[in-house]
Coordinates of C-alpha atoms and ligand atoms in Angstrom, one line a residue:
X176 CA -92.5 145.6 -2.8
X177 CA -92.3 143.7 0.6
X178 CA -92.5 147.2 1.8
X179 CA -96.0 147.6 0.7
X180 CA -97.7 144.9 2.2
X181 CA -98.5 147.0 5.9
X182 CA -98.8 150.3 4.1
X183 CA -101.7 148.8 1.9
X184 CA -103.4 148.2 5.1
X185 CA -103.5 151.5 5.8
X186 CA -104.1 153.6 2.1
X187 CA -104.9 153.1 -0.9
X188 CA -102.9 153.7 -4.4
X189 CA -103.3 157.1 -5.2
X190 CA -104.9 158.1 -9.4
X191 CA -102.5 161.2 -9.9
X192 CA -100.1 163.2 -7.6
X193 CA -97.3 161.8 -5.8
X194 CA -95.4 159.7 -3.4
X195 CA -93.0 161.1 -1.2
X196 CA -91.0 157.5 -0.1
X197 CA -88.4 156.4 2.1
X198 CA -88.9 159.2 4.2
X199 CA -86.7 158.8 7.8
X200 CA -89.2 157.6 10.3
X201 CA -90.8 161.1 12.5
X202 CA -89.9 163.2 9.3
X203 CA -93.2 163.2 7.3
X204 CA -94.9 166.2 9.2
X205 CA -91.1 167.8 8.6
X206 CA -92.0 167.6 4.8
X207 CA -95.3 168.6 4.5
X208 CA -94.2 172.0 6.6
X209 CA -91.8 172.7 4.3
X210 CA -93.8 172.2 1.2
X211 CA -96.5 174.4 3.1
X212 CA -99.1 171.8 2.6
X213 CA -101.8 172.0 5.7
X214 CA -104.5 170.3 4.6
X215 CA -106.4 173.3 3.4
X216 CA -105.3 173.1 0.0
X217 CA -108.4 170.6 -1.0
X218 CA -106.3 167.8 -2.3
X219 CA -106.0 164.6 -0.5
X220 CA -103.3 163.6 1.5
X221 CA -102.3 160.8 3.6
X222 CA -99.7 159.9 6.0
X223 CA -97.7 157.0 6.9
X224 CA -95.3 157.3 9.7
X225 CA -93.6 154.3 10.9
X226 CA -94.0 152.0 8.0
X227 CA -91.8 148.5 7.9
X228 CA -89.0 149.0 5.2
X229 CA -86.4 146.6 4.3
X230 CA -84.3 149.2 3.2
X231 CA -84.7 151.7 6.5
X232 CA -86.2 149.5 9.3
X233 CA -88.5 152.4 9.8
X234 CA -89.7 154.8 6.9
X235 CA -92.6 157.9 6.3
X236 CA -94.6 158.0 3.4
X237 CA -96.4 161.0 2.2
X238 CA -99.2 160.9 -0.7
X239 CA -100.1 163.8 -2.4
X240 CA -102.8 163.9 -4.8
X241 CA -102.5 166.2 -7.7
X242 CA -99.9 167.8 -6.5
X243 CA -96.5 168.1 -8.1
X244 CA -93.3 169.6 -6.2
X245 CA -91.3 171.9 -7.9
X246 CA -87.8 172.1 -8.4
X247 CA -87.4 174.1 -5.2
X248 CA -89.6 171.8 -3.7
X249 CA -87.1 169.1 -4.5
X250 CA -83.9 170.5 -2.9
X251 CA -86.2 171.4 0.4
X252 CA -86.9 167.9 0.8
X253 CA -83.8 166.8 0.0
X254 CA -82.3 169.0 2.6
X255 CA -84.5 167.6 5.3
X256 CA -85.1 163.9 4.1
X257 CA -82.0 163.1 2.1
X258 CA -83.3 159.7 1.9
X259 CA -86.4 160.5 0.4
X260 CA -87.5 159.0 -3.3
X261 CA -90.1 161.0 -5.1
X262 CA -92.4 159.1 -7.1
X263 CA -94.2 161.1 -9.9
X264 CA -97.9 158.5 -10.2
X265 CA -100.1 159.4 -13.3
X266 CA -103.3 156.9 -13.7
X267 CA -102.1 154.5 -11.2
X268 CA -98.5 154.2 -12.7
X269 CA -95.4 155.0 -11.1
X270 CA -94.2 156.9 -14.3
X271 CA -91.2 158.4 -12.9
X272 CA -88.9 157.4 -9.8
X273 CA -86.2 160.1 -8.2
X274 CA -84.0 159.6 -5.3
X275 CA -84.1 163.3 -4.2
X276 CA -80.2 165.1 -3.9
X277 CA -78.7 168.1 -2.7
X278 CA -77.4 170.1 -4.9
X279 CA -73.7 171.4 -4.4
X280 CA -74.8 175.0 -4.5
X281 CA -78.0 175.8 -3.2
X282 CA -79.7 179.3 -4.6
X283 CA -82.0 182.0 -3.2
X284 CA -83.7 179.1 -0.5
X285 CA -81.7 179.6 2.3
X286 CA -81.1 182.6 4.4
X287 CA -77.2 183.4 5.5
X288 CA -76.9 183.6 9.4
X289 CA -74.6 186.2 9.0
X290 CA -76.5 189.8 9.2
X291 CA -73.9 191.9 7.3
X292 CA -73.7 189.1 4.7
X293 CA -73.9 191.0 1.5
X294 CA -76.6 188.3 0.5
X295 CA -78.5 189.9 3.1
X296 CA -78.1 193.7 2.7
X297 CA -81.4 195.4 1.4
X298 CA -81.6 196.8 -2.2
X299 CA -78.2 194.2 -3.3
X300 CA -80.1 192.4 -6.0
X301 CA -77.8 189.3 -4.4
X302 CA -79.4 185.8 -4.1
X303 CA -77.3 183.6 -1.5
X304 CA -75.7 180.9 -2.2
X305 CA -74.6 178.2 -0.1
X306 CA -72.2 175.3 -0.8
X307 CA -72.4 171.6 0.1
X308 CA -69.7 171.2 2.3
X309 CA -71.1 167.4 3.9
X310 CA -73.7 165.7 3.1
X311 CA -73.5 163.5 6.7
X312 CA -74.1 165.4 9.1
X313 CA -75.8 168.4 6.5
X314 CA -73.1 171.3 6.2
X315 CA -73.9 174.2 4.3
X316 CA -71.0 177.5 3.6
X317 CA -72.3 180.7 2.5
X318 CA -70.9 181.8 -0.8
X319 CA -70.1 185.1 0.2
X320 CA -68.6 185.5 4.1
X321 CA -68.4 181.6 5.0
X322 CA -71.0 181.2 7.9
X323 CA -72.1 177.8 7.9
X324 CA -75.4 176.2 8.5
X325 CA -76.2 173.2 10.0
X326 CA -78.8 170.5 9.5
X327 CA -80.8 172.4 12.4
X328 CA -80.2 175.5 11.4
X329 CA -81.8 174.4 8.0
X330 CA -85.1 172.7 9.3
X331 CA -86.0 175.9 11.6
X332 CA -85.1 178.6 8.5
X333 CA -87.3 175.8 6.5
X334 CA -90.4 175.6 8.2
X335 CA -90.1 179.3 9.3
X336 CA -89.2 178.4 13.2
Ligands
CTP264 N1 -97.9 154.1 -5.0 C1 -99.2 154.7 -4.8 N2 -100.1 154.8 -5.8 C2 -99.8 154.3 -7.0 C3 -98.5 153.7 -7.3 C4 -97.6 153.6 -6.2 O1 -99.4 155.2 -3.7 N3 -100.7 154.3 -7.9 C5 -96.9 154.1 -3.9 C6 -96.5 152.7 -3.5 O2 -97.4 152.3 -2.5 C7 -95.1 153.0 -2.9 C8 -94.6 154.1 -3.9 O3 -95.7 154.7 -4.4 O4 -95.2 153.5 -1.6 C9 -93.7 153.6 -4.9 O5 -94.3 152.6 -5.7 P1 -93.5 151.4 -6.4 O6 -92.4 151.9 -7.2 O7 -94.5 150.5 -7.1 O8 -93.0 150.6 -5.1 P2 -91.6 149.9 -4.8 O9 -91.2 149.1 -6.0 O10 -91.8 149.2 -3.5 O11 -90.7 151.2 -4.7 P3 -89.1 151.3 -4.2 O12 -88.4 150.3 -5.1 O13 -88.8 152.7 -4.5 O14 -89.1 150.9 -2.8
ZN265 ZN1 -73.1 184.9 4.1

């Protein structure tokens, strides 16, 4: 709540969509990227980078209205802002509140480093498959041949750098 007081300076309470909260500070544009969201879509969106947080010192919000990540879209963010909360808002009310997670075994997002990693031969109907190995700093292992992927790794393969 004490949270909200500079951030209401700045927008308004969204109708419908969602708020992407207690995003680390710099990270917001990070998050729109990776849910592909530039603007073009027709639904609003506002930004808040460097609001005060009791919580984080420092925090990014990102309001989306009428739009609804999926569960993909969940993990993504989670990988990138582990802090994140994701609050669902339907006619002005906060109706559902999740601190995003990652998953211990991630499916078909992420790409294996490793080019003769079965999970990236052509015509093997084989989705990788990472596994959490730390959560601070972000360590992924591939499934398969054990090439790992680090937080950096994931935010370039995310945003398609
Ligand atoms: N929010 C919004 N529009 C609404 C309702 C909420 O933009 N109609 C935003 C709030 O401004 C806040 C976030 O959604 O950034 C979460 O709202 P709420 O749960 O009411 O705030 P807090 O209790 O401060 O959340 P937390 O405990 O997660 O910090
Ligand atoms: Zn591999």
């Amino acid at each position: 709540m004490e949270d909200d007081k500079g951030e209401k300076l700045l927008v308004s309470k969204i109708r419908d969509g969602t708020v992407i909260d207690h995003i680390p500070a710099g990270k917001a544009l990070l998050v729109l990227r990776i849910l592909n969201i530039r603007g073009s879509e027709g639904f609003r969106v506002a930004i808040v980078m460097n609001a005060d947080s009791t919580r984080m010192g420092r925090k990014d919000i990102v309001k989306l209205e009428n739009f609804y990540p999926k569960f993909d879209d969940i993990t993504k963010i989670a990988l990138v802002a582990p802090t994140a909360t994701i609050n669902t808002i339907r006619d002005y009310e906060v109706v559902q509140k999740g601190q995003v997670e990652v998953p211990k075994l991630i499916e078909g997002i992420l790409r294996c480093p490793n080019p003769t990693c079965i999970s990236r031969k052509s015509g093997e109907p084989v989705t990788s498959k990472f596994i959490l190995v730390s959560r601070q700093p972000l360590r992924l292992r591939c499934y398969y041949c054990g090439s790992e992927l680090t937080e950096d790794d994931v935010s370039k393969q995310l945003t398609g750098e």
